[in-house]
mmCIF file of C-alpha atoms in Angstrom:
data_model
loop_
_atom_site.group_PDB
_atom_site.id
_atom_site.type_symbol
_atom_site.label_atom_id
_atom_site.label_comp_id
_atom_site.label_asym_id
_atom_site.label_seq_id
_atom_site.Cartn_x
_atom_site.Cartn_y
_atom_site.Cartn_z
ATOM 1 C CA UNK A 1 0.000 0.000 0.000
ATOM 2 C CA UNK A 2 1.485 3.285 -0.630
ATOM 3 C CA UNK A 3 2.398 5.946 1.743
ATOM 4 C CA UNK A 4 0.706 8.694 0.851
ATOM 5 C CA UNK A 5 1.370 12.036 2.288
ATOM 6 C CA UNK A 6 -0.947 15.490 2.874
ATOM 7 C CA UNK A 7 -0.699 18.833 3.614
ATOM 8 C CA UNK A 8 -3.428 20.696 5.545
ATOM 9 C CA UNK A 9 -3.602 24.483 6.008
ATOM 10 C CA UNK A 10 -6.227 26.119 7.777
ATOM 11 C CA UNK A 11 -6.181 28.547 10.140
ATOM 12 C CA UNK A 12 -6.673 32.508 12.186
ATOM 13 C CA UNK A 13 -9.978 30.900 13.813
ATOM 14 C CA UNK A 14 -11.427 27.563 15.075
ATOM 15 C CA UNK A 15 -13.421 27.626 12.249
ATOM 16 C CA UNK A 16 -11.011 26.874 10.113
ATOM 17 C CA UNK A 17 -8.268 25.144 12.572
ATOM 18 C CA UNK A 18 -10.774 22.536 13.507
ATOM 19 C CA UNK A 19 -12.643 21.416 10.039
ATOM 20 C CA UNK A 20 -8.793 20.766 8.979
ATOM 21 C CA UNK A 21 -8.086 18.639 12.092
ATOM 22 C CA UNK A 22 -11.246 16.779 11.652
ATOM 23 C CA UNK A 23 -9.998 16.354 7.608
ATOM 24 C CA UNK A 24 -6.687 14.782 9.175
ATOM 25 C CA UNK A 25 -8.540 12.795 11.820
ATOM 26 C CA UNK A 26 -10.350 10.992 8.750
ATOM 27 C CA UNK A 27 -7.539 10.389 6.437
ATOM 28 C CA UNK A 28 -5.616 8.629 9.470
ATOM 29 C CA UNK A 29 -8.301 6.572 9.532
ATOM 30 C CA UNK A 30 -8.687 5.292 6.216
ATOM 31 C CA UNK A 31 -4.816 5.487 5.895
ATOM 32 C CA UNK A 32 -3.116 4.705 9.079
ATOM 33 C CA UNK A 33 0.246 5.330 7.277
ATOM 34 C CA UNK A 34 -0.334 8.697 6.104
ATOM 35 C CA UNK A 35 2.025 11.553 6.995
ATOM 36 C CA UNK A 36 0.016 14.717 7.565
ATOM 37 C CA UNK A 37 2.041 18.440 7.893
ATOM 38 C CA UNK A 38 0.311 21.492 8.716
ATOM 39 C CA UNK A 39 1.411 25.058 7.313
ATOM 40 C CA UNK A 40 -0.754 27.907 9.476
ATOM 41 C CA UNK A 41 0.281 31.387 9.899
ATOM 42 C CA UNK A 42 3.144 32.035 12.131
ATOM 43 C CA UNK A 43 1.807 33.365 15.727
ATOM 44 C CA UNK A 44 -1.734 32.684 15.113
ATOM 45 C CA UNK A 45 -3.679 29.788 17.087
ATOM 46 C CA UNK A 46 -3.073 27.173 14.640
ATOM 47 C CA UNK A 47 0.506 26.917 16.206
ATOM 48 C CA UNK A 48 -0.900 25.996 19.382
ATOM 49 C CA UNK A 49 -3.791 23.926 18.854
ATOM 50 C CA UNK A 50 -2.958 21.736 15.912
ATOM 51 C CA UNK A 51 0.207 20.411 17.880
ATOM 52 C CA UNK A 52 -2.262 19.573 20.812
ATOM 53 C CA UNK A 53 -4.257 17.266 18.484
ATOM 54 C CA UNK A 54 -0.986 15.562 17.460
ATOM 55 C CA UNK A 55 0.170 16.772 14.106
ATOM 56 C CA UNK A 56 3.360 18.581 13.229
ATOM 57 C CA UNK A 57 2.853 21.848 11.916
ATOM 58 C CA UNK A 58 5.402 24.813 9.762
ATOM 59 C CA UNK A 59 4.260 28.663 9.819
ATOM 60 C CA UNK A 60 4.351 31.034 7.224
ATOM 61 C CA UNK A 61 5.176 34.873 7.671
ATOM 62 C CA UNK A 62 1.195 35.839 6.558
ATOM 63 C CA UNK A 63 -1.504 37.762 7.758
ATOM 64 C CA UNK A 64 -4.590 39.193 6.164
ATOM 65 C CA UNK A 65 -5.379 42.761 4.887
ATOM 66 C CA UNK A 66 -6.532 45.276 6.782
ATOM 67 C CA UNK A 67 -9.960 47.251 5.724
ATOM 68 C CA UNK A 68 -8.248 50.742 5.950
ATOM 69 C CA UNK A 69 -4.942 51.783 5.331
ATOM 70 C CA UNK A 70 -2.486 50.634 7.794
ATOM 71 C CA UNK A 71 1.387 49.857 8.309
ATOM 72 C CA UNK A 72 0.405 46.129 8.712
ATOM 73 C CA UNK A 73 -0.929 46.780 4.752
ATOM 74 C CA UNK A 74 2.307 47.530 3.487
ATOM 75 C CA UNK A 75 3.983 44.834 4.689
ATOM 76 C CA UNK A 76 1.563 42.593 3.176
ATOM 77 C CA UNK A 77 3.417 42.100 -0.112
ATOM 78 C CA UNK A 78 6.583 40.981 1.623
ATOM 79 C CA UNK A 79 4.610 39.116 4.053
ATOM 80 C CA UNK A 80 3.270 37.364 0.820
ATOM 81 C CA UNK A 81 6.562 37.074 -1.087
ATOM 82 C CA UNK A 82 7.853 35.798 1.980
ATOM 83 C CA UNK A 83 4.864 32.757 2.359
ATOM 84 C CA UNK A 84 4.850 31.846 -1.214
ATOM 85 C CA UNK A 85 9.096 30.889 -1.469
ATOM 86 C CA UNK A 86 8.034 29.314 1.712
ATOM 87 C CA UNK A 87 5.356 27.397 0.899
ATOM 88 C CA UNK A 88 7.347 26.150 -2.242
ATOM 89 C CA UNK A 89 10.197 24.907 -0.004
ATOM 90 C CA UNK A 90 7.618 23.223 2.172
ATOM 91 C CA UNK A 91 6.247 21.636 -0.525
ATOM 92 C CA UNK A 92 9.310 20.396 -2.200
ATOM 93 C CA UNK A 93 10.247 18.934 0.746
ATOM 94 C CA UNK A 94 7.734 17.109 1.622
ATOM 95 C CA UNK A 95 6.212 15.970 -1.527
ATOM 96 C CA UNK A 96 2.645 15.681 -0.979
ATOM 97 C CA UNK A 97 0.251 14.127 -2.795
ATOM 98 C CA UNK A 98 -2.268 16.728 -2.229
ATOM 99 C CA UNK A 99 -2.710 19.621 -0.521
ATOM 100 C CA UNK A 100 -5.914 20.706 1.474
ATOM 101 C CA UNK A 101 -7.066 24.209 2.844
ATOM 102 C CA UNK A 102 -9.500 24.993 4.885
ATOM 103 C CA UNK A 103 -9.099 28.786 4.895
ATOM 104 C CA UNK A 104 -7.279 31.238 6.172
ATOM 105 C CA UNK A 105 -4.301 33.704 5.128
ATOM 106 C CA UNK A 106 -1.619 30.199 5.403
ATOM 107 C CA UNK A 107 -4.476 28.895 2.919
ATOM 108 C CA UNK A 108 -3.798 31.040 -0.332
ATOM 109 C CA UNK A 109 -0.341 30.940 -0.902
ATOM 110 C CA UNK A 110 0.019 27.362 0.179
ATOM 111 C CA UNK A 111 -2.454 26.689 -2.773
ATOM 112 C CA UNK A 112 -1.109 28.850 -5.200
ATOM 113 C CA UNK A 113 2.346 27.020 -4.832
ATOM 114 C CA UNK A 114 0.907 23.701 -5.050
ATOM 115 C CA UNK A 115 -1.598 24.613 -7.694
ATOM 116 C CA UNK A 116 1.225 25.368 -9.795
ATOM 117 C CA UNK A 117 3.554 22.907 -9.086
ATOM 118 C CA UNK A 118 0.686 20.432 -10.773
ATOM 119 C CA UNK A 119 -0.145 18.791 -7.090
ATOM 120 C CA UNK A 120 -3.768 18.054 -6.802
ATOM 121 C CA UNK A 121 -5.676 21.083 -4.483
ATOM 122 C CA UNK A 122 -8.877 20.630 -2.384
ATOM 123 C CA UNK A 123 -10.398 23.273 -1.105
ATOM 124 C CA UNK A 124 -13.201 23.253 2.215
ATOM 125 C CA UNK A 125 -14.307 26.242 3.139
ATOM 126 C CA UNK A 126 -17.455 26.286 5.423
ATOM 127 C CA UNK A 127 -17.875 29.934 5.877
ATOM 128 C CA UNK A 128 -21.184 31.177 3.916
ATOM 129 C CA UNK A 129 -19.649 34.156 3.085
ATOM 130 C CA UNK A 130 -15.608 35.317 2.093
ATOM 131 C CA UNK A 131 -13.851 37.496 4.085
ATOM 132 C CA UNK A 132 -11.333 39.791 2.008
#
């Protein structure tokens, strides 16, 4: 049987943390083998909480836009730069078979990377409506 291997990213609230450690919960189940990582944002409550439930996780230097115009704003693009050669070394190393997101600012960049490295993307996003 092979040993497949997923990345998760989903994080900022429980709402997203917890759908993505219910996601790993299941794939353990059906394959016992599996090696799961986690990329969340760095300082956020992903760092805490998905180590609690048992699951390795990396951070990324990301945080989400603010709805004025703020010092935190112009940091984003580096902030972004910064995620996306992140999320490609992440990626490389680990070689996953897919990658899943749940939501959150970890989320996007995580995707784009694997999105364009041809790796297979799910996305699960139970919020009715988008933030920015």
């Amino acid at each position: 049987m092979k040993n497949y291997k997923f990345i998760l990213s989903g994080g900022g609230t429980g709402g997203h943390i917890y759908p993505a450690i219910a996601i790993a919960n299941e794939l353990k189940s059906h394959f016992p083998d599996a090696e799961i990582l986690f990329v969340g944002a760095q300082d956020k409550m992903e760092m805490q909480k998905v180590p609690q439930a048992g699951y390795k996780i990396e951070g990324l230097w990301i945080a989400g836009l603010q709805r004025k115009l703020t010092i935190q704003n112009l940091m984003f693009p580096f902030k972004l730069l910064s995620s996306l050669w992140k999320s490609k070394k992440i990626i490389k190393n680990f070689q996953p078979d897919a990658v899943i997101g749940t939501g959150g600012f970890a989320s996007g960049p995580l995707l784009q990377v694997a999105n364009s490295l041809n790796i297979p993307t799910v996305i699960q996003e139970q919020n009715s409506y988008p933030g920015i």
